[in-house]
Amino acid sequence: GAVVSQHPSRVICKSGTSVKIECRSLDFQATTMFWYRQFPKQSLMLMATSNEGSKATYEQGVEKDKFLINHASLTLSTLTVTSAHPEDSSFYICSPKRTGTGAYGYTFGSGTRLTVV
Amino acid sequence: AQKVTQAQTEISVVEKEDVTLDCVYETRDTTYYLFWYKQPPSGELVFLIRRNSFDEQNEISGRYSWNFQKSTSSFNFTITASQVVDSAVYFCALSEASSGNTPLVFGKGTRLSVIA
């Protein structure tokens, strides 16, 4: 169990365009979703936390109007990078938390490598 | 506030050597969970172990072993007889159980290179 599907795995986009990253929990429900960003040779940095049906909570320094998070269902969340710039190039990882499982419920997508040219 | 420190940024060993990756954590909670993840070059995080704060027994899984010491707030990870396939970045992470649905807090990671 606990299968997570994150798409796309890699995307190259032009500066100024928007990119949508999809994260699905295929065999479980996730009330809470965490989105992380990882720059080369760095650790995972939390960008935002979202609960199904509610607005996401963003970490300090993360622009909510630039990184749009939609968590409309218990099995799907999306992160849209709007008006992407080269500095947004990074590895984005979703982390759906299985509902009602406490510390046993952390799962991760396989990541999306975004390159903005 | 919770914090995870992995002081070793990069380690390089020759195949078949043993290697220990250090992890020191800070938390005010009495109930918490510690994790280790492996991140190979593909980027996907691979879960290795989860340990709760009430279980101080050391654990061994094949060539992997973990030493949890609450007295020193450490949760170190040892790979015995390292292999080239062990080359990856290893992350230690912490979750405070009392905080509900909170994210994992990751250390900065240790990049392990195993040379043939």
Short mmCIF file of C-alpha atoms in Angstrom, two decimals:
data_model
loop_
_atom_site.label_atom_id
_atom_site.label_comp_id
_atom_site.label_asym_id
_atom_site.label_seq_id
_atom_site.Cartn_x
_atom_site.Cartn_y
_atom_site.Cartn_z
CA GLY A 1 0.00 0.00 0.00
CA ALA A 2 0.84 3.73 0.13
CA VAL A 3 1.46 4.28 -3.55
CA VAL A 4 2.06 7.88 -4.58
CA SER A 5 2.11 9.09 -8.16
CA GLN A 6 3.78 12.41 -8.91
CA HIS A 7 3.80 13.83 -12.43
CA PRO A 8 5.60 14.96 -14.39
CA SER A 9 8.94 13.57 -13.29
CA ARG A 10 10.81 16.12 -15.34
CA VAL A 11 9.71 19.31 -17.03
CA ILE A 12 11.49 22.07 -18.87
CA CYS A 13 9.61 25.28 -19.37
CA LYS A 14 10.29 28.75 -20.67
CA SER A 15 10.66 31.66 -18.32
CA GLY A 16 7.31 33.32 -17.68
CA THR A 17 5.18 30.25 -18.23
CA SER A 18 3.33 28.19 -15.65
CA VAL A 19 3.86 24.58 -14.72
CA LYS A 20 1.47 22.27 -12.88
CA ILE A 21 2.72 19.36 -10.82
CA GLU A 22 0.26 16.66 -9.85
CA CYS A 23 0.43 14.40 -6.83
CA ARG A 24 -1.96 11.49 -6.37
CA SER A 25 -2.29 8.98 -3.58
CA LEU A 26 -3.42 5.87 -5.43
CA ASP A 27 -4.47 3.53 -2.66
CA PHE A 28 -5.01 5.74 0.37
CA GLN A 29 -6.56 9.00 1.42
CA ALA A 30 -4.46 11.97 2.42
CA THR A 31 -6.10 14.72 4.43
CA THR A 32 -2.80 16.55 4.65
CA MET A 33 -0.27 17.23 1.92
CA PHE A 34 3.18 18.66 2.31
CA TRP A 35 5.13 20.17 -0.56
CA TYR A 36 8.90 20.34 -0.40
CA ARG A 37 11.53 21.95 -2.60
CA GLN A 38 15.08 20.72 -2.87
CA PHE A 39 17.86 22.72 -4.51
CA PRO A 40 20.99 20.89 -5.70
CA LYS A 41 23.05 19.47 -2.88
CA GLN A 42 20.64 20.80 -0.29
CA SER A 43 18.06 19.31 2.00
CA LEU A 44 14.31 19.18 1.56
CA MET A 45 12.75 22.49 2.53
CA LEU A 46 9.07 22.62 3.36
CA MET A 47 7.20 25.02 1.11
CA ALA A 48 3.63 24.60 2.27
CA THR A 49 1.12 22.42 4.08
CA SER A 50 -2.40 21.91 2.82
CA ASN A 51 -5.43 20.18 4.25
CA GLU A 52 -8.13 18.90 1.94
CA GLY A 53 -10.69 21.56 1.23
CA SER A 54 -8.74 24.33 2.95
CA LYS A 55 -6.26 26.95 1.87
CA ALA A 56 -2.63 26.01 2.10
CA THR A 57 -0.32 27.38 4.76
CA TYR A 58 2.94 28.62 3.31
CA GLU A 59 6.34 28.74 4.97
CA GLN A 60 8.07 32.03 5.42
CA GLY A 61 9.65 33.23 2.22
CA VAL A 62 7.44 31.15 -0.07
CA GLU A 63 5.16 33.30 -2.22
CA LYS A 64 1.64 31.98 -2.12
CA ASP A 65 0.68 33.78 -5.31
CA LYS A 66 3.54 32.18 -7.15
CA PHE A 67 3.16 28.64 -5.86
CA LEU A 68 -0.52 27.81 -6.09
CA ILE A 69 -1.61 24.72 -4.22
CA ASN A 70 -4.92 23.01 -4.77
CA HIS A 71 -5.98 20.14 -2.53
CA ALA A 72 -9.55 19.62 -3.60
CA SER A 73 -9.78 15.91 -2.88
CA LEU A 74 -8.31 13.35 -0.51
CA THR A 75 -6.34 11.74 -3.31
CA LEU A 76 -5.16 14.64 -5.43
CA SER A 77 -3.16 17.77 -4.84
CA THR A 78 -1.52 20.06 -7.37
CA LEU A 79 1.24 22.62 -7.19
CA THR A 80 1.32 25.24 -9.91
CA VAL A 81 4.43 27.33 -10.36
CA THR A 82 3.19 30.51 -11.99
CA SER A 83 5.34 32.80 -14.09
CA ALA A 84 8.31 30.55 -13.56
CA HIS A 85 11.81 31.99 -13.53
CA PRO A 86 15.20 30.27 -13.66
CA GLU A 87 15.56 30.60 -9.89
CA ASP A 88 12.49 28.37 -9.51
CA SER A 89 14.43 25.53 -11.09
CA SER A 90 14.48 22.87 -8.41
CA PHE A 91 13.32 19.40 -7.40
CA TYR A 92 9.77 19.47 -6.03
CA ILE A 93 8.52 16.62 -3.85
CA CYS A 94 5.01 16.05 -2.61
CA SER A 95 4.35 14.23 0.63
CA PRO A 96 0.79 13.02 1.18
CA LYS A 97 0.14 12.06 4.79
CA ARG A 98 -2.10 9.05 5.14
CA THR A 99 -5.19 9.97 7.11
CA GLY A 100 -5.33 8.69 10.67
CA THR A 101 -1.94 6.96 10.75
CA GLY A 102 0.13 9.38 12.82
CA ALA A 103 3.86 9.03 12.36
CA TYR A 104 3.34 5.90 10.29
CA GLY A 105 1.66 7.84 7.52
CA TYR A 106 4.43 9.81 5.87
CA THR A 107 4.78 9.05 2.18
CA PHE A 108 6.59 10.80 -0.66
CA GLY A 109 6.18 11.23 -4.36
CA SER A 110 9.09 10.48 -6.65
CA GLY A 111 9.69 14.16 -7.29
CA THR A 112 9.52 16.58 -10.20
CA ARG A 113 12.65 18.12 -11.59
CA LEU A 114 11.76 21.54 -12.93
CA THR A 115 14.12 23.41 -15.20
CA VAL A 116 13.19 26.93 -16.25
CA VAL A 117 15.08 28.25 -19.27
CA ALA B 1 11.71 24.02 18.35
CA GLN B 2 12.73 20.85 16.61
CA LYS B 3 15.99 20.50 14.76
CA VAL B 4 18.01 17.75 13.13
CA THR B 5 21.76 18.05 12.65
CA GLN B 6 23.80 15.89 10.34
CA ALA B 7 27.28 17.27 10.78
CA GLN B 8 28.88 15.13 8.07
CA THR B 9 28.24 16.74 4.71
CA GLU B 10 30.10 14.20 2.62
CA ILE B 11 31.75 10.89 3.37
CA SER B 12 33.79 8.79 1.03
CA VAL B 13 34.70 5.17 1.79
CA VAL B 14 36.17 2.25 -0.06
CA GLU B 15 33.89 -0.68 -0.75
CA LYS B 16 33.56 -3.16 2.13
CA GLU B 17 34.42 -0.57 4.74
CA ASP B 18 31.94 0.13 7.52
CA VAL B 19 30.59 3.66 7.75
CA THR B 20 28.53 5.48 10.37
CA LEU B 21 26.33 8.44 9.59
CA ASP B 22 25.64 10.71 12.52
CA CYS B 23 22.35 12.34 13.43
CA VAL B 24 21.68 14.58 16.42
CA TYR B 25 18.25 15.96 17.12
CA GLU B 26 16.56 18.55 19.31
CA THR B 27 12.99 18.45 20.51
CA ARG B 28 11.00 19.51 23.54
CA ASP B 29 8.51 16.69 23.16
CA THR B 30 8.78 13.46 25.11
CA THR B 31 7.06 11.59 22.31
CA TYR B 32 8.65 11.84 18.92
CA TYR B 33 9.72 9.75 15.95
CA LEU B 34 13.01 9.57 14.15
CA PHE B 35 13.50 8.47 10.56
CA TRP B 36 16.23 7.70 8.08
CA TYR B 37 15.73 8.03 4.34
CA LYS B 38 18.01 7.23 1.43
CA GLN B 39 17.95 9.46 -1.65
CA PRO B 40 19.74 7.86 -4.62
CA PRO B 41 20.65 9.94 -7.70
CA SER B 42 17.14 9.38 -9.11
CA GLY B 43 15.84 11.62 -6.34
CA GLU B 44 13.16 9.40 -4.92
CA LEU B 45 13.22 9.12 -1.14
CA VAL B 46 13.54 5.57 0.12
CA PHE B 47 12.29 4.91 3.64
CA LEU B 48 14.79 3.02 5.79
CA ILE B 49 13.58 3.13 9.36
CA ARG B 50 11.23 4.80 11.83
CA ARG B 51 11.86 4.72 15.57
CA ASN B 52 9.71 6.13 18.35
CA SER B 53 11.18 7.83 21.37
CA PHE B 54 10.11 5.09 23.75
CA ASP B 55 11.95 2.37 21.92
CA GLU B 56 15.66 2.66 22.51
CA GLN B 57 16.50 -0.78 21.26
CA ASN B 58 19.05 -0.77 18.55
CA GLU B 59 17.95 -2.28 15.29
CA ILE B 60 19.71 -4.30 12.66
CA SER B 61 18.44 -4.98 9.19
CA GLY B 62 20.90 -6.82 7.03
CA ARG B 63 23.95 -4.59 6.60
CA TYR B 64 22.16 -1.64 8.19
CA SER B 65 22.03 -0.90 11.89
CA TRP B 66 20.83 2.00 13.95
CA ASN B 67 21.95 3.19 17.35
CA PHE B 68 19.42 5.32 19.24
CA GLN B 69 20.70 7.06 22.36
CA LYS B 70 18.27 9.42 24.07
CA SER B 71 20.94 10.50 26.55
CA THR B 72 22.90 12.13 23.74
CA SER B 73 19.90 12.82 21.45
CA SER B 74 21.50 10.83 18.70
CA PHE B 75 20.22 8.34 16.16
CA ASN B 76 23.22 7.11 14.20
CA PHE B 77 23.14 4.84 11.19
CA THR B 78 25.84 2.31 10.33
CA ILE B 79 26.31 0.50 7.07
CA THR B 80 28.47 -2.58 7.39
CA ALA B 81 30.57 -3.80 4.47
CA SER B 82 29.51 -0.89 2.27
CA GLN B 83 28.76 -1.43 -1.39
CA VAL B 84 28.78 0.90 -4.38
CA VAL B 85 24.96 0.73 -4.45
CA ASP B 86 24.94 2.41 -1.04
CA SER B 87 26.17 5.62 -2.65
CA ALA B 88 23.41 8.16 -2.05
CA VAL B 89 22.40 11.04 0.15
CA TYR B 90 21.05 9.94 3.52
CA PHE B 91 18.63 12.08 5.49
CA CYS B 92 17.72 11.86 9.14
CA ALA B 93 14.31 13.33 10.03
CA LEU B 94 12.18 14.05 13.09
CA SER B 95 8.45 14.21 13.79
CA GLU B 96 6.95 15.40 17.06
CA ALA B 97 3.95 13.22 17.86
CA SER B 98 2.17 15.80 19.97
CA SER B 99 1.90 18.25 17.12
CA GLY B 100 -0.68 16.38 15.05
CA ASN B 101 -0.20 16.44 11.30
CA THR B 102 3.13 18.18 11.18
CA PRO B 103 5.73 17.72 8.47
CA LEU B 104 8.97 15.88 8.93
CA VAL B 105 11.93 18.06 9.75
CA PHE B 106 14.96 16.92 7.80
CA GLY B 107 18.64 17.25 8.49
CA LYS B 108 20.85 18.64 5.75
CA GLY B 109 21.80 15.14 4.63
CA THR B 110 25.05 13.24 4.31
CA ARG B 111 26.31 12.37 0.85
CA LEU B 112 27.93 8.94 0.93
CA SER B 113 30.22 7.85 -1.86
CA VAL B 114 31.35 4.25 -1.88
CA ILE B 115 34.29 3.68 -4.16
CA ALA B 116 34.95 0.31 -5.76
#
